[in-house]
XYZ file of C-alpha atoms in Angstrom:
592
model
C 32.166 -22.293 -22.148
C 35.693 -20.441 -22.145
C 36.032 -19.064 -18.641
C 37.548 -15.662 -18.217
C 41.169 -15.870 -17.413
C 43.329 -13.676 -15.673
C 46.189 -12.234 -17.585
C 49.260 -9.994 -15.843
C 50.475 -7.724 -18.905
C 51.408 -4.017 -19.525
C 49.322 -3.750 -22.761
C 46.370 -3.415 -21.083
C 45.569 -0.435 -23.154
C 46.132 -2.059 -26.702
C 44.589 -5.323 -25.845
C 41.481 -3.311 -24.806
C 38.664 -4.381 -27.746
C 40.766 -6.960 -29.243
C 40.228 -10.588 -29.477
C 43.258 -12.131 -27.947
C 44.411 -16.015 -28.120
C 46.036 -17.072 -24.221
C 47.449 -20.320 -23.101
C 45.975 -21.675 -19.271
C 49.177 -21.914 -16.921
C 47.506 -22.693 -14.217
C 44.262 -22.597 -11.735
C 44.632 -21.942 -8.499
C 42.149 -23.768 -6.233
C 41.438 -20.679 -4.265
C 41.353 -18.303 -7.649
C 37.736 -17.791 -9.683
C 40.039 -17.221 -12.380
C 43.013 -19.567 -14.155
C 45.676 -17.730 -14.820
C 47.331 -17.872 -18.093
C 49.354 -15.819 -20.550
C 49.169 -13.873 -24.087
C 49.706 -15.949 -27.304
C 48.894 -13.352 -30.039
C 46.312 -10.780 -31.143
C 43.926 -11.794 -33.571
C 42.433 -8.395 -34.330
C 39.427 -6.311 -33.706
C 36.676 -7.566 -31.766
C 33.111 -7.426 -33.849
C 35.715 -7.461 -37.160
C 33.612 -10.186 -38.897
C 37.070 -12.174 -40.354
C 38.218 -12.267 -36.832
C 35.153 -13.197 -34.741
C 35.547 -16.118 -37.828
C 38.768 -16.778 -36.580
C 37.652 -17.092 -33.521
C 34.741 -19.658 -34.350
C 37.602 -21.408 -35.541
C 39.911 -21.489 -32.793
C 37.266 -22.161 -29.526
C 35.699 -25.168 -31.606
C 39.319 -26.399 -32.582
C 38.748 -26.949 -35.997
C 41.866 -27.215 -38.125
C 42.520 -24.883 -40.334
C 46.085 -24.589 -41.542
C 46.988 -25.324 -45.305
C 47.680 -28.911 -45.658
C 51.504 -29.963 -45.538
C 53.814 -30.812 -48.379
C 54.127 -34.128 -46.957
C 50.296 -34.255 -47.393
C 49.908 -32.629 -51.102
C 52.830 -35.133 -52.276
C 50.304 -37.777 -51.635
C 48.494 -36.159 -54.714
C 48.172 -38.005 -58.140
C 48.750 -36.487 -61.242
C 45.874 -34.517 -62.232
C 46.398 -35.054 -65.770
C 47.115 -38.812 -66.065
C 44.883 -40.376 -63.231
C 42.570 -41.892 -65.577
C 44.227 -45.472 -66.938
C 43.409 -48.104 -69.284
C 44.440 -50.414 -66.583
C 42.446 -49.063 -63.840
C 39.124 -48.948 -66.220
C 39.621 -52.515 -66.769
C 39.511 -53.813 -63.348
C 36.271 -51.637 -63.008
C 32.691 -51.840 -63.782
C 32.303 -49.240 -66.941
C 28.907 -47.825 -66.457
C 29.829 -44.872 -68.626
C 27.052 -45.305 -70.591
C 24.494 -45.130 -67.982
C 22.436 -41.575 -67.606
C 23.938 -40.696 -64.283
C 23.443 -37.255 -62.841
C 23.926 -35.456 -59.489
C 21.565 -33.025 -57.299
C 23.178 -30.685 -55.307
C 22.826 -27.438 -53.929
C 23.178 -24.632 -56.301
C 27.226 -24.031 -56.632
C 28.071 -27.173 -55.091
C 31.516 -28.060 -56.322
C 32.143 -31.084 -53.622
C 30.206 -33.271 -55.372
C 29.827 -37.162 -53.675
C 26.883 -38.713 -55.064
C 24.981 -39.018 -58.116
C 22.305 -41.474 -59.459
C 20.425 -42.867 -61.809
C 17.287 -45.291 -62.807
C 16.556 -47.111 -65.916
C 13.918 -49.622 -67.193
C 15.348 -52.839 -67.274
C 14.986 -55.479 -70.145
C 12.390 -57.608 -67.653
C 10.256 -54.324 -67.205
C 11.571 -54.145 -63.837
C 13.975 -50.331 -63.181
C 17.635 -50.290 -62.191
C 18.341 -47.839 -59.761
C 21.791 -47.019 -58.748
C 23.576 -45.040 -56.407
C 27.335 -43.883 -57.835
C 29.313 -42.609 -54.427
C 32.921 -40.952 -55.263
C 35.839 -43.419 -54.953
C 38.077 -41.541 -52.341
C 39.842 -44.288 -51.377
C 40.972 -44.678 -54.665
C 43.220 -41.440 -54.379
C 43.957 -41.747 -50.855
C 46.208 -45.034 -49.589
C 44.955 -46.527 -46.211
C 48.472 -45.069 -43.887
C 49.661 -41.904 -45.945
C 49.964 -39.005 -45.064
C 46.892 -37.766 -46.619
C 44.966 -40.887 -44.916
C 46.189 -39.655 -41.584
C 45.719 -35.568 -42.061
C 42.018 -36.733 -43.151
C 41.841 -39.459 -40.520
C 42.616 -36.139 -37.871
C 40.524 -33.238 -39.371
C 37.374 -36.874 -39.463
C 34.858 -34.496 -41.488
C 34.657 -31.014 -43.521
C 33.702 -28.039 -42.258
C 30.842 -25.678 -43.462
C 30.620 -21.778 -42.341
C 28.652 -19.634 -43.907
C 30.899 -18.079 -46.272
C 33.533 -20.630 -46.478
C 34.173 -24.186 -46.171
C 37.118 -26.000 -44.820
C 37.647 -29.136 -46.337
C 38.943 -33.045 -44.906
C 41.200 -32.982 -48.017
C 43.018 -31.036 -50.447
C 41.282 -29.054 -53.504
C 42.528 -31.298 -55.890
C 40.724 -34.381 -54.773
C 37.343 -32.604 -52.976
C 36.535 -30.199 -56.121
C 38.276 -31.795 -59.486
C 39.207 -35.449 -59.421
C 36.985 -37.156 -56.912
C 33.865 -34.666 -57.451
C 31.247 -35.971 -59.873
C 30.920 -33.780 -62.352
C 28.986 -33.321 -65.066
C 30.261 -34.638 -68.476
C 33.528 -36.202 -67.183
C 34.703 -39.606 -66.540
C 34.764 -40.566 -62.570
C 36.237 -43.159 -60.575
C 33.055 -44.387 -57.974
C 31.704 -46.868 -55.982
C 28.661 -47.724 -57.176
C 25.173 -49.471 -55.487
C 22.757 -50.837 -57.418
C 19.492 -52.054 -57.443
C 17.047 -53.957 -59.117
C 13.342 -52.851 -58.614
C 10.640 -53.662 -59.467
C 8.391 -50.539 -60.345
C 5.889 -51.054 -56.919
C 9.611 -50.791 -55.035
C 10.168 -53.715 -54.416
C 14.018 -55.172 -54.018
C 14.905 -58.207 -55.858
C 18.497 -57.706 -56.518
C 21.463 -55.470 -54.947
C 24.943 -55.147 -56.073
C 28.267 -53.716 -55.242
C 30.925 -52.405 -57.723
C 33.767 -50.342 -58.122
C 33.264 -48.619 -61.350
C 33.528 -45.674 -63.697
C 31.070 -43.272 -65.037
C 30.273 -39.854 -66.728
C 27.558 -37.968 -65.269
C 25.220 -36.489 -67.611
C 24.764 -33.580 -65.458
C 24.895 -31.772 -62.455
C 22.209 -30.458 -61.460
C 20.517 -28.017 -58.449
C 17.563 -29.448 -56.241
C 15.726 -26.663 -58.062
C 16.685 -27.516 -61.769
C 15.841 -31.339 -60.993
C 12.072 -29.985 -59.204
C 11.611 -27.983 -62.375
C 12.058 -31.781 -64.524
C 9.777 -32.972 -61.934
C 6.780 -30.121 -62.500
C 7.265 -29.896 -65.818
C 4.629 -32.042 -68.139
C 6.477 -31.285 -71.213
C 9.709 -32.510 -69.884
C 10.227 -35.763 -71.589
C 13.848 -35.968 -72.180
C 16.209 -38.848 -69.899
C 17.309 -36.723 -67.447
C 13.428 -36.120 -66.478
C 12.203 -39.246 -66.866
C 15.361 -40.518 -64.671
C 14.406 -38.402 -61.848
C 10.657 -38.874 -62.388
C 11.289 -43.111 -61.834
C 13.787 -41.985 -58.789
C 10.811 -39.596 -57.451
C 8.366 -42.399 -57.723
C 10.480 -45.047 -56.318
C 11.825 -42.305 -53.380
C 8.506 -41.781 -52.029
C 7.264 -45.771 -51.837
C 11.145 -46.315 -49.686
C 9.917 -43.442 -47.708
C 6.200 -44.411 -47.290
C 7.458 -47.487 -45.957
C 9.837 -46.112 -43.418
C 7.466 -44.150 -41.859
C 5.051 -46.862 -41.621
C 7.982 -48.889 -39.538
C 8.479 -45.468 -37.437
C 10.755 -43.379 -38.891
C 10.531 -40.172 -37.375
C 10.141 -36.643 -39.471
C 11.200 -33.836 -37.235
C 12.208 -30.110 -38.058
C 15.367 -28.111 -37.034
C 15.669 -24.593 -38.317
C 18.363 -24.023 -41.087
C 18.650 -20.978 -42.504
C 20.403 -19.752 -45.769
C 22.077 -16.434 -46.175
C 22.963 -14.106 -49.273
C 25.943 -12.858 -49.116
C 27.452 -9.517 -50.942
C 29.541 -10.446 -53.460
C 32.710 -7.984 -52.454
C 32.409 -7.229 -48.507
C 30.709 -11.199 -48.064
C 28.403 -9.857 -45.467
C 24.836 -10.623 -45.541
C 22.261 -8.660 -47.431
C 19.426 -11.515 -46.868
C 18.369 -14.614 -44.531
C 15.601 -16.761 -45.508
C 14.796 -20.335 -43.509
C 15.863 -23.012 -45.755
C 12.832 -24.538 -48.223
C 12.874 -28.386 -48.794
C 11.996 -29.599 -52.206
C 10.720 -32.889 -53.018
C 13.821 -33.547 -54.804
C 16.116 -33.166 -51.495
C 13.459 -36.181 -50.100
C 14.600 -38.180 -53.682
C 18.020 -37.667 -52.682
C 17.990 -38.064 -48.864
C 15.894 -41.326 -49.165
C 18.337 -43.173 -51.647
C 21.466 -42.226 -49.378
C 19.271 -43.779 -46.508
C 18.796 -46.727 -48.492
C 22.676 -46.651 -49.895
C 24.006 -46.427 -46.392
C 21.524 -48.933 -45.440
C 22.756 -51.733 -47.735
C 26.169 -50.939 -47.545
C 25.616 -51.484 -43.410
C 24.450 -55.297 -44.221
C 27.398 -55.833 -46.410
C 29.757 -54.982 -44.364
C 28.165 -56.790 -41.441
C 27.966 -59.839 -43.235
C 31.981 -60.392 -43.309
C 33.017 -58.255 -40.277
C 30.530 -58.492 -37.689
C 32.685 -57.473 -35.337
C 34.881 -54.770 -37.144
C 32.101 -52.672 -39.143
C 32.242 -48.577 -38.673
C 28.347 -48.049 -37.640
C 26.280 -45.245 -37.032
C 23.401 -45.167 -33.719
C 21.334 -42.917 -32.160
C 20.180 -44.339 -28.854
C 16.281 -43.855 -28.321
C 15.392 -40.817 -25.713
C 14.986 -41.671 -22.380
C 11.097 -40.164 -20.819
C 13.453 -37.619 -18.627
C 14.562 -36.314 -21.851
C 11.686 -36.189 -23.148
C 9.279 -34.371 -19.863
C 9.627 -30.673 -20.941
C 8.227 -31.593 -24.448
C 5.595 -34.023 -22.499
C 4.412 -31.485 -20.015
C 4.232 -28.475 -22.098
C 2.081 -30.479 -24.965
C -0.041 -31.267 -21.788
C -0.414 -27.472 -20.745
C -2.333 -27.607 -23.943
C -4.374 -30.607 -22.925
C -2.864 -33.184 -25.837
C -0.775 -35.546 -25.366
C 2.092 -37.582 -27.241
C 2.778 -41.168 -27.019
C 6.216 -41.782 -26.439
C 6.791 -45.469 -26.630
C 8.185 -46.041 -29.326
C 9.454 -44.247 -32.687
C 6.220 -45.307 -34.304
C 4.160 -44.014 -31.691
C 5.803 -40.840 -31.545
C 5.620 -40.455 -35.432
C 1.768 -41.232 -35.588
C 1.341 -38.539 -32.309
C 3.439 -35.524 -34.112
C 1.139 -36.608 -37.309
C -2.103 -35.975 -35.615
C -0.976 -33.101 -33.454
C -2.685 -29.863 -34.269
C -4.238 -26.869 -33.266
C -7.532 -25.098 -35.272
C -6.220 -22.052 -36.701
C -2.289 -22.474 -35.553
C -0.480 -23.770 -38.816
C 2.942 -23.691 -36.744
C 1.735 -25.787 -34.160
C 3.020 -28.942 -35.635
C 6.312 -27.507 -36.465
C 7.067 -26.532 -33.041
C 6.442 -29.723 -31.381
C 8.284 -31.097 -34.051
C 11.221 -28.745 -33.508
C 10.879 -29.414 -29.782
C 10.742 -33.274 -30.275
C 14.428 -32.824 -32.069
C 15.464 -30.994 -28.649
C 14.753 -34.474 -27.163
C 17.093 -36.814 -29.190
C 20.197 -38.258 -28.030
C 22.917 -37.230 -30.428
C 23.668 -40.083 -32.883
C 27.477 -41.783 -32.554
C 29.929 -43.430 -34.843
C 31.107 -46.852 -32.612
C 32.532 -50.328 -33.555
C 30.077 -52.731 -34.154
C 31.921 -55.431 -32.129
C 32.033 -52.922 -28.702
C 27.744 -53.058 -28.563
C 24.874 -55.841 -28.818
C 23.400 -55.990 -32.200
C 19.949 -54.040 -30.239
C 22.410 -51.665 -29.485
C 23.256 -50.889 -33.116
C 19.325 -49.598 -33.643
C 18.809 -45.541 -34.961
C 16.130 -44.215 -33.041
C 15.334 -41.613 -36.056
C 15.687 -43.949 -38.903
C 13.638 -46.834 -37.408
C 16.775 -48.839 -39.015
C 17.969 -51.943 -36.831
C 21.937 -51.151 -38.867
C 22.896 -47.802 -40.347
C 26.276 -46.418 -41.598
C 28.083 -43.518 -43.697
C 28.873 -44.419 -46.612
C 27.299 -41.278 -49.243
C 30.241 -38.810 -48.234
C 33.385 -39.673 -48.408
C 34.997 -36.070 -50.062
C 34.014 -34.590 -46.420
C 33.733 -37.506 -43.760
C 36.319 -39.959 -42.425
C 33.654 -42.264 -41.481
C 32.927 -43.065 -45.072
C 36.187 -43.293 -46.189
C 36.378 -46.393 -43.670
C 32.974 -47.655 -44.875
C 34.839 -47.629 -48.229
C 37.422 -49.479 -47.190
C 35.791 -52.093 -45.181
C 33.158 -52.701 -48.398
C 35.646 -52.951 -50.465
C 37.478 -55.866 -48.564
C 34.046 -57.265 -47.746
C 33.900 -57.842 -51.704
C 37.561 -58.635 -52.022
C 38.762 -56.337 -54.196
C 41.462 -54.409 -51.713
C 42.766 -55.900 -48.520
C 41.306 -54.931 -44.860
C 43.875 -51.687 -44.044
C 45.367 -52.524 -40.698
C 43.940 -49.969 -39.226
C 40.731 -50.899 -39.149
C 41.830 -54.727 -38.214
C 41.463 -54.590 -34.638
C 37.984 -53.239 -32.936
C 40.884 -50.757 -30.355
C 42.079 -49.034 -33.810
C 38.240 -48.595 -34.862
C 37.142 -47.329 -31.875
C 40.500 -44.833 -31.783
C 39.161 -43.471 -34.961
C 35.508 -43.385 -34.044
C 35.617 -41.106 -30.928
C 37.686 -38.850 -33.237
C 35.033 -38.879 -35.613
C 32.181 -38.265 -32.931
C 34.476 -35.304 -31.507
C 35.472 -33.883 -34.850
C 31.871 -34.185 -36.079
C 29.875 -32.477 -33.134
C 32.583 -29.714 -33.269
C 32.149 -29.047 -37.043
C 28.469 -29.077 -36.263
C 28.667 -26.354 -33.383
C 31.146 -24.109 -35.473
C 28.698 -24.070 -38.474
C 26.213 -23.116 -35.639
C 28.631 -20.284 -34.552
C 29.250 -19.182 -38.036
C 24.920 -18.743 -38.622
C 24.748 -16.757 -35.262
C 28.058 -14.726 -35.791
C 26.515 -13.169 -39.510
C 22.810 -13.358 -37.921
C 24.083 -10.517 -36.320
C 26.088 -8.621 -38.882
C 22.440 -9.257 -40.496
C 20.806 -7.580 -37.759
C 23.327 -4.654 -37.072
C 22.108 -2.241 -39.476
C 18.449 -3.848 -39.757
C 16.322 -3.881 -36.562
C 13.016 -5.180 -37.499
C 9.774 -6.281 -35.213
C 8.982 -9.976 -36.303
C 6.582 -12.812 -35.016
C 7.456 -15.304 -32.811
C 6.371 -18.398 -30.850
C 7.121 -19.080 -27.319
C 8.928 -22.505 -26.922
C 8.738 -22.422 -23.324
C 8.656 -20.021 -20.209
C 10.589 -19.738 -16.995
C 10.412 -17.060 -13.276
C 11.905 -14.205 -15.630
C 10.818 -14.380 -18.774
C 9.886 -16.821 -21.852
C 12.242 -18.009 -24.518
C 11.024 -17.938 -28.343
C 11.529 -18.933 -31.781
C 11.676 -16.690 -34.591
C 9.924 -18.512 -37.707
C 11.173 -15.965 -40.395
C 15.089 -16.275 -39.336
C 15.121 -19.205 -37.427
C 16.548 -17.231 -34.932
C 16.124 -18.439 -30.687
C 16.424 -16.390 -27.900
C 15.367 -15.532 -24.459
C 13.228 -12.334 -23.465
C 14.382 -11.122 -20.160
C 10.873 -9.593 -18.855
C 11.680 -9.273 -14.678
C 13.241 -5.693 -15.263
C 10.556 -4.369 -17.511
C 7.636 -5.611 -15.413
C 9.376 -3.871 -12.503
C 9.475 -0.616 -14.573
C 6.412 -0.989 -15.185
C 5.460 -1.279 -11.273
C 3.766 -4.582 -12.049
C 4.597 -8.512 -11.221
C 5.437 -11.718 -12.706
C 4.029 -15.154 -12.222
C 4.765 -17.980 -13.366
C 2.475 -21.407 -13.733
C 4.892 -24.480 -14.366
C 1.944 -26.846 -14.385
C 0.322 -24.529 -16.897
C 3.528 -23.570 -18.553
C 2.190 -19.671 -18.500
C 3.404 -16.574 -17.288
C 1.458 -13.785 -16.297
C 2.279 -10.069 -15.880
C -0.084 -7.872 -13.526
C 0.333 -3.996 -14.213
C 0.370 -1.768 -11.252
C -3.290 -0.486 -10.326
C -3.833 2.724 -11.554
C -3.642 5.401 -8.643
C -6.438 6.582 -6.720
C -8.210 10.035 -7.664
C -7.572 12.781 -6.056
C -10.861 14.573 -6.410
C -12.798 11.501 -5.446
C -13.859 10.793 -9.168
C -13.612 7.016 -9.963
C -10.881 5.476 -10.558
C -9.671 4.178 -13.370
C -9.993 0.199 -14.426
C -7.122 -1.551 -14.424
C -5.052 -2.807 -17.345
C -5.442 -6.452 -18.268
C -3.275 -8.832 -17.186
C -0.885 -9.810 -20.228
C -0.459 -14.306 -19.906
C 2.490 -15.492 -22.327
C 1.675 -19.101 -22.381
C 3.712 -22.137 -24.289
C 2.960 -22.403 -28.130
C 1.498 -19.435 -28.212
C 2.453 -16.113 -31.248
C 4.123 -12.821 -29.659
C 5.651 -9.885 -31.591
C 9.436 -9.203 -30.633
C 11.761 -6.611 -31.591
C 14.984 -7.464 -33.103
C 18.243 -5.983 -32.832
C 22.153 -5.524 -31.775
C 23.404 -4.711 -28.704
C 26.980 -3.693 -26.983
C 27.762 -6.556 -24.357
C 28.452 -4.595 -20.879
C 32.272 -5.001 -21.595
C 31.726 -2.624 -24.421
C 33.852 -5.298 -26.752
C 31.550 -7.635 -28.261
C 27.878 -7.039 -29.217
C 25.149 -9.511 -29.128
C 21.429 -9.987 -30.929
C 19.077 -8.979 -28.633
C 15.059 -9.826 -28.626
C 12.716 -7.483 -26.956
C 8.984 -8.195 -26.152
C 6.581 -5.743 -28.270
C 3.392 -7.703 -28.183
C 1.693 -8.191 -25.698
C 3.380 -4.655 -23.853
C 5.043 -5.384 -20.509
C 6.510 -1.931 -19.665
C 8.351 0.548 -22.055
C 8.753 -0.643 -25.271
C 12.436 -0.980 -26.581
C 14.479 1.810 -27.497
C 14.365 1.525 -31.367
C 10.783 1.489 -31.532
C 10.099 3.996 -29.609
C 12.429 6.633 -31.848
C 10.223 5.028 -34.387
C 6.906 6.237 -32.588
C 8.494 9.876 -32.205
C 9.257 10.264 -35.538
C 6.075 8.976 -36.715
C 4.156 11.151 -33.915
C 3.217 8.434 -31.810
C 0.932 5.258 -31.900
């Protein structure tokens, strides 16, 4: 959190509303406050561009043009393509290879493919862009990409690890163009089982690039009978036997909301939000990178034991996981937390009659629980050490990625000297220069991560600005004051502040940690004055864990008067007035 800082100036009056950039001089031991001084204005406060900026900036993402030193790194765009360099590669042009993206995805990495073999068994193949190719272990461009360690997605924008050149023409695959790639492939037999992997540098020309929606549609359809259907039928088929079985060794599925916006096509501000729909085509995809990233892990194990770029993600300790524990008990289940498995097979059976959301909030809740995952060295831990929690996978890497992570581009390189066809950089020779580069990549990555996070809440609320809306929500968990919720529809979290409007309302709050409720008690109604009965009291309103409320959403002025923030207010069930929007809507509609 940025602290406030105190600032001596005599523009007091022109800095008012603006979002300013200061350096920290100093912090005075006996000061609340470090002092520091003005840098430069960045502009408006609320201006969307600017609060961008500011994303930006606090999460120290870089975002300067790259250098001339860096873009003279560049190869020729039109002669990069050589009869020499084809020959020393594996020319797998005539393979049906296409790509799956997002719709409008221009940084293409990965594409793949699966044929019927001669034997009846089904090559499948995974074709991953050759970065390293265009980028030499040392340049400039190596070390600009080795500092910026991953790409950067915002909403409306996306800063990339390297220059246009390479990220959207000559590394990204695609469709109907030749391609430099490194290539995995397998031989399968059509009950998915391995017999055969190998590893090649090679060259190919996609036969298309498609959208997770276009490739569902080839799934659906009966009719479709052409190669680029039955290629992602045999990839579906195969996809959902590698994923059977990694659930069965205790892979876990959990859920994180992700959101998607439409954007105006002139201003760029949102006119939409929608949470984000999985297709059974992302699974296709996600469970061949899994199983790319997998084998390339091995490889590279197998010649540097000690020098491989690895990915864990330490299993949850039972402190991290006792809010999730006691609020599942509140409801009298339970989950068993041993292991991966046993946590899998618990979120499987876990459900409530009539509650369809149930199991999505524990499984949101059970991703609250995780460790984060971190790049390391294989040669700095035990080979236990090396295990991913989520994956169930004793060995796990990047590899799938290398247009917009570091990490891969180091995978590359160490595969590539693992097979002998380039020499070990020196850079990556020593297990000091690996683990330099790998607590870059862990900074650089969760940084990227909370910026994109930054970027969703900062046009959540140009969303909500001019469209206040009551919506459902769930209560994820409750506290003295109030109860904090999830909002299904946008994906949206927040806290509902309910101590001031119970005391407006003359009632009380109470709150049951064993039961994970709270309970409001409205004020008794006042004795009668001519001796008539009096009246019955209101119910008691109890917001318990897991449970549905009704919220009102909107945008309100922080008490500075300079920033605004989204604001949820409690509709349903009533504790005092009800917020300020709704009731203008009661007036005008003459009252409810």
């Amino acid at each position: 959190t940025v602290p406030k800082v105190r600032l001596v100036t005599r523009q007091r009056a022109a800095l008012a509303g603006k979002r300013i950039l200061v350096a920290l001089d100093a912090w005075p031991a006996d000061s609340r406050y470090p002092h520091g001084h003005y840098v430069r204005t960045l502009g408006d406060a609320g201006d969307k561009e600017v609060e961008t900026q500011v994303v930006l900036l606090e999460h120290d993402i870089p975002f300067e043009p790259f250098s001339d030193e860096v873009l003279a790194c560049l190869p020729d765009p039109d002669n990069w393509l050589t009869e020499d360099e084809v020959a020393k590669r594996r020319d797998l042009r005539h393979i049906p290879v296409m790509s799956i993206d997002p719709p409008g995805c221009k940084d293409i990495d990965d594409a793949l493919h699966c044929i019927q073999l001669d034997n009846g068994n089904w090559q499948a193949g995974v074709h991953i862009a050759d970065v390293t190719h265009f980028v030499a272990a040392g340049s400039a461009l190596d070390l600009e990409a080795a500092n910026r360690s991953t790409s950067t997605y915002l909403v409306e924008r996306r800063l990339d690890m390297l220059p246009g050149l390479l990220t959207e023409t000559l590394c990204s695959l695609k469709g109907e163009v030749d391609r430099y790639a490194f290539s995995v492939l397998w031989e399968v037999t059509p009950e998915g089982d391995i017999v055969d992997v190998e590893f090649c540098k090679s060259v190919i020309h996609s036969i298309a690039a498609t959208s997770y929606d276009e490739a569902q549609m080839m799934l659906d359809d009966p009719n479709r009978d052409d190669i680029k259907a039955q290629s992602v039928r045999r990839l579906n088929k195969l996809a959902k036997i590698f994923r059977a079985r990694r659930i069965a060794a205790g892979a876990l599925t959990l859920a994180s909301p992700e959101v998607r916006f439409q954007l105006d096509s002139e201003s760029r501000n949102p006119t939409d939000v929608q949470m984000y729909q999985l297709k059974e085509t992302n699974a296709l995809v996600e469970e061949f990178m899994l199983l790319a990233n997998i084998t390339v892990a091995k490889r590279v194990l197998r010649t540097f034991p000690t020098l491989c770029c690895l990915r864990r993600h330490p299993a949850p300790s039972r402190q991290q996981f006792a809010p999730l524990l006691a609020a599942v008990a509140s409801v009298g289940m339970e989950l068993d937390i041993a292991t991966s498995k046993t946590l899998a097979d618990s979120l499987d059976a876990a459900a409530r009659p009539g509650d369809p959301y149930f199991n999505k909030l524990l499984r949101v809740l059970s991703t609250r629980c995780m460790s984060p995952a971190q790049y390391f060295c294989s040669g700095e831990r035990t080979a236990p050490e090396w295990h991913h929690y989520g994956l169930a996978a004793p060995v796990y890497t990047h590899f799938t990625s290398p247009i917009r992570r570091y990490a891969d581009v180091v995978v590359h390189r160490l595969l590539a000297a693992a097979l002998g066809v380039a020499p070990l950089p020196a850079a990556l020779a020593t297990k000091a220069k690996l683990h330099e580069l790998t607590e870059n990549m862990n900074r650089r990555h969760r940084a990227a991560q909370m910026a994109g996070r930054a970027s969703v809440q900062l046009h959540t609320l140009v969303y909500f600005k001019d469209r206040p809306q009551r919506q459902k929500a769930y209560i994820l968990g409750v506290r003295p004051d109030g109860v904090s919720v999830l909002v299904p529809r946008f994906g949206i979290e927040g806290t509902l502040k309910l101590d001031a409007a119970a005391a407006a309302a003359g009632g009380r709050l109470a709150c049951d940690e064993e039961a994970h409720a709270l309970t409001f008690t409205p004020a008794p109604p006042p004795a009668s004055s001519s001796g008539a009965a009096a009246a019955a009291p209101a119910p008691a309103a109890v917001l318990k864990v897991f449970e549905p409320v009704e919220v009102y959403i909107d945008v309100a002025a922080a008490a500075d008067g300079a920033a605004r923030a989204l604001r949820l207010q409690l509709v349903a069930p009533r504790i005092g007035p009800l917020p300020a929007g709704l009731e203008e809507e009661e007036e005008e509609g003459g009252g409810a």
